[in-house]
Tab-separated table of C-alpha atoms in Angstrom:
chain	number	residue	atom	x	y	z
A	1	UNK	CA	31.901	-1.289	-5.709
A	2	UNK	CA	30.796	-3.440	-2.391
A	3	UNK	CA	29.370	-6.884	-2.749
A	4	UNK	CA	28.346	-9.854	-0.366
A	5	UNK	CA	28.297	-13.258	-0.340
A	6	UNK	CA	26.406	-15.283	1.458
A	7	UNK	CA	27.013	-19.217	2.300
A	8	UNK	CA	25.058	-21.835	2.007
A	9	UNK	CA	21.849	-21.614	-0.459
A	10	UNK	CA	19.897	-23.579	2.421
A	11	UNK	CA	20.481	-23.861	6.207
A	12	UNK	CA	18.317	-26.333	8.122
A	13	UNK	CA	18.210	-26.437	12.050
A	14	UNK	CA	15.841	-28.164	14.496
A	15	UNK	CA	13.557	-26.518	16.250
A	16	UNK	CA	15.678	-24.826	19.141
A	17	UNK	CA	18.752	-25.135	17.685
A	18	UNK	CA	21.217	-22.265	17.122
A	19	UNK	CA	20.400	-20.072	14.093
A	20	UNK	CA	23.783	-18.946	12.238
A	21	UNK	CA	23.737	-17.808	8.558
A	22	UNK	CA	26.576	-16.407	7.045
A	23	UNK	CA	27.468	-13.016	5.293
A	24	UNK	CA	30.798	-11.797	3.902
A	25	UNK	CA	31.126	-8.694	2.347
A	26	UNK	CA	33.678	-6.407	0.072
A	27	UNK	CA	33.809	-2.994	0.288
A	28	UNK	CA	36.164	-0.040	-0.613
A	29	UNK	CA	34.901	2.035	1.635
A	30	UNK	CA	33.200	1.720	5.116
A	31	UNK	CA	29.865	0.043	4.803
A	32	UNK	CA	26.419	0.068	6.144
A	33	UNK	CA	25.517	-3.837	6.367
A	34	UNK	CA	21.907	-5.510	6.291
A	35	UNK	CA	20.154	-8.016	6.599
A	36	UNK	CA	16.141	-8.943	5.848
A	37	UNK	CA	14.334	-11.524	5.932
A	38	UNK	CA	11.293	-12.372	3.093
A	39	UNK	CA	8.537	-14.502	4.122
A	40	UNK	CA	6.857	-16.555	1.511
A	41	UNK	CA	4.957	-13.937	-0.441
A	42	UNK	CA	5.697	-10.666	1.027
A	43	UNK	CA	8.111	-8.204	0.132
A	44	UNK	CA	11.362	-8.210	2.302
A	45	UNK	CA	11.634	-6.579	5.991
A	46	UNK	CA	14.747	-5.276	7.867
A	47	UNK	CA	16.088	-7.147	10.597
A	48	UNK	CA	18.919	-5.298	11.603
A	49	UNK	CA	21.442	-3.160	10.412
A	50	UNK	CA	25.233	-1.702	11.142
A	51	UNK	CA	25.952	1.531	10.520
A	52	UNK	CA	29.366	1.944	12.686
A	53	UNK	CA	27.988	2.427	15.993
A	54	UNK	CA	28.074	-1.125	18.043
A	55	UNK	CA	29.734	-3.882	16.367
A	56	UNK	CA	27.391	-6.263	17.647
A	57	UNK	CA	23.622	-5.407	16.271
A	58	UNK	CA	20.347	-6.726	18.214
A	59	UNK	CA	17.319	-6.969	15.719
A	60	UNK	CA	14.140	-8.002	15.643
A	61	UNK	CA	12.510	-11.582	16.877
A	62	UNK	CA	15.537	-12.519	18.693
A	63	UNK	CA	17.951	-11.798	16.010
A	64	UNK	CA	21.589	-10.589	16.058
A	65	UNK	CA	24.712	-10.167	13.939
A	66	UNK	CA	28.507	-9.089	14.804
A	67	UNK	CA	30.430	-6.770	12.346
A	68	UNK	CA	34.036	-8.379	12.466
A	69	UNK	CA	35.614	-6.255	9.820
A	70	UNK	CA	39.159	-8.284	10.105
A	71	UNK	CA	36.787	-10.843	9.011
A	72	UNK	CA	34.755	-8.768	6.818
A	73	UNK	CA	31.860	-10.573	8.034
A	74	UNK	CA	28.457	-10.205	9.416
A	75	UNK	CA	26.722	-13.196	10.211
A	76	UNK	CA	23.366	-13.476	11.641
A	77	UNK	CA	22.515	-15.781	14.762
A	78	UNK	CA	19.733	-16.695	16.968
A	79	UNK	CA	20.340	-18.633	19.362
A	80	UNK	CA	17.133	-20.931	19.384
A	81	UNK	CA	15.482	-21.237	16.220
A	82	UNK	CA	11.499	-20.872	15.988
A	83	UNK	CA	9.263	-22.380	13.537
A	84	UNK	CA	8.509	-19.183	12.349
A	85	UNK	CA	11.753	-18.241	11.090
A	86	UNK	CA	11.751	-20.292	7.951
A	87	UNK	CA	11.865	-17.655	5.690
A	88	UNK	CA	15.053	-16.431	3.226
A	89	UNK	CA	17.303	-14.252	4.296
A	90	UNK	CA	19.326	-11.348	2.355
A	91	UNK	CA	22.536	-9.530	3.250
A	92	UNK	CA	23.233	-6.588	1.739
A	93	UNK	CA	25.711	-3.708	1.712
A	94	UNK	CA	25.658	-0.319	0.806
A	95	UNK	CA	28.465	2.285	1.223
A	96	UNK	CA	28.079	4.878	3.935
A	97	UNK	CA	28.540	7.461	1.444
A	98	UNK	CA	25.591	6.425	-1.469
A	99	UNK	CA	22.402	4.587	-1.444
A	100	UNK	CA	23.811	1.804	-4.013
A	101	UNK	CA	22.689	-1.467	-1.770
A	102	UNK	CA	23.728	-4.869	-2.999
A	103	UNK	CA	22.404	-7.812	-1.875
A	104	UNK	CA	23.728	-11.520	-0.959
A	105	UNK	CA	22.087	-14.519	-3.213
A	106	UNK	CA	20.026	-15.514	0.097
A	107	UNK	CA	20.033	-18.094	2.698
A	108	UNK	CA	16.998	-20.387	2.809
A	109	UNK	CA	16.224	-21.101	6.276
A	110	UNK	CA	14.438	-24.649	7.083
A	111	UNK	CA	13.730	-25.263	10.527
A	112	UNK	CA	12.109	-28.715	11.483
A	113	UNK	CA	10.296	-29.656	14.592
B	1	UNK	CA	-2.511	0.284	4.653
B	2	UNK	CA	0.722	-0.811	3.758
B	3	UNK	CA	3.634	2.028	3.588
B	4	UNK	CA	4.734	1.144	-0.150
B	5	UNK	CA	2.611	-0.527	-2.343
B	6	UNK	CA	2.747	-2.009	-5.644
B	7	UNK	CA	0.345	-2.694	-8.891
B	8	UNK	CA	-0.169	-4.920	-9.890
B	9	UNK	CA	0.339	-7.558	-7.869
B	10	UNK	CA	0.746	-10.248	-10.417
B	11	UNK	CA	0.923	-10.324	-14.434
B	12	UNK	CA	0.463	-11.864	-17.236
B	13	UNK	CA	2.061	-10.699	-20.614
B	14	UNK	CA	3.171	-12.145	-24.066
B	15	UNK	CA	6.569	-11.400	-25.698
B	16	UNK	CA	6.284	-8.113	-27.250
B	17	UNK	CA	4.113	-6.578	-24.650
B	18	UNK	CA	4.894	-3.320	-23.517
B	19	UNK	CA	4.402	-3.117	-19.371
B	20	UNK	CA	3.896	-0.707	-16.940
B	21	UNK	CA	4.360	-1.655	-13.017
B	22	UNK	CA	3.378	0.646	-10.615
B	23	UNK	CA	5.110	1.913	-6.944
B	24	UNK	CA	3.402	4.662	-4.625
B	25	UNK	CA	4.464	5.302	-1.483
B	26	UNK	CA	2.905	7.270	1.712
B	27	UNK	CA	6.231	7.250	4.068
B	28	UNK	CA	7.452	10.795	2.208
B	29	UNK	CA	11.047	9.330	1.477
B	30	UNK	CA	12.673	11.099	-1.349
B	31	UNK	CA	14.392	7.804	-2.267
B	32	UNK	CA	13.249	5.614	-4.714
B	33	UNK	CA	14.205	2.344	-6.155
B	34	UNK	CA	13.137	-0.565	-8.400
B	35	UNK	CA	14.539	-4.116	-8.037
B	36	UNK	CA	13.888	-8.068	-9.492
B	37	UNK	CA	14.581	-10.883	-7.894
B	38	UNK	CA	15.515	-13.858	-9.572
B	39	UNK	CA	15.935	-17.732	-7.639
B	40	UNK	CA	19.925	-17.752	-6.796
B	41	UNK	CA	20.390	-14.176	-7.864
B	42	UNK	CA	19.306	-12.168	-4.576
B	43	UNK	CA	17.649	-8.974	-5.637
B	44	UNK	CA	19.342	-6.971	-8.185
B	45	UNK	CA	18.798	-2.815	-8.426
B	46	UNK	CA	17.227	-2.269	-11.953
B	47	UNK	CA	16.952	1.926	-11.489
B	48	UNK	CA	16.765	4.452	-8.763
B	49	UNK	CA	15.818	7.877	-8.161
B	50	UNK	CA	17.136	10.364	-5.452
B	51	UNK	CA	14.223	12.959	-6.623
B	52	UNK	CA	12.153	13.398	-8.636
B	53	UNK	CA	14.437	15.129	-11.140
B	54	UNK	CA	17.374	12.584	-10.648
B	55	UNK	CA	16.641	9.073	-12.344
B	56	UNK	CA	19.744	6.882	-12.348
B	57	UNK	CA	20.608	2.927	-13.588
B	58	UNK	CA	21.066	0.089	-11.594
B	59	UNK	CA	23.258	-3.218	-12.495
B	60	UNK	CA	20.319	-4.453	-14.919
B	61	UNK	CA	19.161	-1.676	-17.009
B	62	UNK	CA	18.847	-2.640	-20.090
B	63	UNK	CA	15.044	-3.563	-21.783
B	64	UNK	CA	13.416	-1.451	-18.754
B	65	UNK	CA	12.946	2.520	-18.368
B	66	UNK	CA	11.213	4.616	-15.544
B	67	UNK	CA	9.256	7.397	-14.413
B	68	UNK	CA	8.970	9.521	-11.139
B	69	UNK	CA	6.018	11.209	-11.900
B	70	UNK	CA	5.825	12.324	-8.164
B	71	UNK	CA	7.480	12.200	-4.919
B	72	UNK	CA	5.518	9.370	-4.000
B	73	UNK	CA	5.327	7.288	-7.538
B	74	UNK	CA	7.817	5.441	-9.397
B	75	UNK	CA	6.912	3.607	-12.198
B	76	UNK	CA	8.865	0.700	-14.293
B	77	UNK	CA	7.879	0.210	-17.494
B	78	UNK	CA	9.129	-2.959	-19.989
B	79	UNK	CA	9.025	-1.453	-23.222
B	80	UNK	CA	9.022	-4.895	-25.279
B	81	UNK	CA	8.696	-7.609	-22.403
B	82	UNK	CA	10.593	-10.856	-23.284
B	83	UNK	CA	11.018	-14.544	-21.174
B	84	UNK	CA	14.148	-13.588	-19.653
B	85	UNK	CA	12.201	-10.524	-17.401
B	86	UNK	CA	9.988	-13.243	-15.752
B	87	UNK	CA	10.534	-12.508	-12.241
B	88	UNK	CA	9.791	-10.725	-8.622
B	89	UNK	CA	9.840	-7.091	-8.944
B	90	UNK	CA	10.238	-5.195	-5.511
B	91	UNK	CA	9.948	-1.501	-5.339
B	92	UNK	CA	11.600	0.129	-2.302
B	93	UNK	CA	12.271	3.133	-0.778
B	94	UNK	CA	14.433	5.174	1.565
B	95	UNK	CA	15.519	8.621	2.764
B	96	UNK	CA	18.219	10.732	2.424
B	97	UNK	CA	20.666	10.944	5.770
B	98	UNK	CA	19.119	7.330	7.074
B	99	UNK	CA	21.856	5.008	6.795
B	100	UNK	CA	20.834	3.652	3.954
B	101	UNK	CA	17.954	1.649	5.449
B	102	UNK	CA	15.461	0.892	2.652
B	103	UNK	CA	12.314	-0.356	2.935
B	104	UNK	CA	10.176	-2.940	0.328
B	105	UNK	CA	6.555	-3.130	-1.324
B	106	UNK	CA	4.838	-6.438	-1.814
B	107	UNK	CA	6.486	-7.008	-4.963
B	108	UNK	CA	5.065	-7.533	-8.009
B	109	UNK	CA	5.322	-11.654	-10.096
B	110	UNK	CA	5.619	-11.182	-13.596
B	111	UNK	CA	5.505	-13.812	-16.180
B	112	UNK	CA	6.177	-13.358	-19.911
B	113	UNK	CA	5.266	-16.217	-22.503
């Protein structure tokens, strides 16, 4: 079975500052890797995803995350935080050969002016 | 309108209660899936459904059953709600040959006293 983990419950950056929340992830078998983001009150919405093309993933609102799998990581960065990205963030993994997605615990992101 | 959608959008119940929450969806994705969230825990994958004749369980199975009465509906019913299912239900959905890319309703917040 795959699982992630992601660190740190909270991350708080300035307004401008570089975004990075971590992911690190387990899996038997080559895996498609996530991540969303859930705004207060909505459901959650993909950011970007790896599926074993490029190891390095562009996503939405300036968002990006590298697939090191000596690692076995996939952390997400932006390089200049916005107010609008305080929101939580989930990583998740699914093997490339079910549908069986398992998400992180979440990041909360906290950015301050 | 909103791809996926959920009813209702937030509940009320005593112990005891039997439940019904509701998921339709309009993107035709034969993929269905059912998920709470709980503060710490992430999301965790209650049941899913590949079609409408294939129903499987997630991690947290137990005290909740289902129903894909159509392509497009997926409903999770608590038979005999208790505290402990007091939480953020997501509904989600995905399609076959995709990568695994799933995407979420509104969610539904359920609270049982």
């Amino acid at each position: 079975a795959q699982s992630v983990t992601q660190l740190g419950s909270h991350v708080s950056v300035s307004e401008g500052a570089l975004v990075l929340l971590r992911c690190n992830y387990s899996s038997s078998v080559p895996p498609y890797l996530f991540w969303y983001v859930q705004y207060p009150n909505q459901g959650l919405q993909l950011l970007l995803k790896y599926t074993s093309a490029a190891t390095l993933v562009k996503g939405i609102n300036g968002f990006e995350a590298e697939f090191k799998k000596s690692e076995t990581s996939f952390h997400l960065t932006k390089p200049s935080a916005h107010m609008s990205d305080a929101a939580e963030y989930f990583c998740a993994v699914s093997a490339s050969n079910n549908n069986d997605m398992r998400f992180g615990a979440g990041t909360r992101l906290t950015v301050k002016p | 309108d909103a791809d996926v959608t959920q009813t209702p959008r937030n509940r009320i119940t005593k112990t005891g209660k039997r439940i019904m929450l509701e998921c339709s969806q309009t993107k035709g994705h034969d993929r269905m899936y059912w998920y709470r969230q709980d503060p710490g825990l992430g999301l965790r994958l209650i049941y899913y459904s590949f079609d409408v004749k294939d129903i499987n369980k997630g991690e947290i199975s137990d005290g909740y059953s289902v129903s894909r009465q159509a392509q497009a509906k997926f409903s999770l019913s608590l038979e005999s709600a208790i505290p402990n299912q007091t939480a953020l239900y997501f509904c989600a959905t995905g399609q076959t040959g995709t990568s695994g890319t799933q995407y979420f309703g509104p969610g539904t917040r359920l609270l049982v006293l």
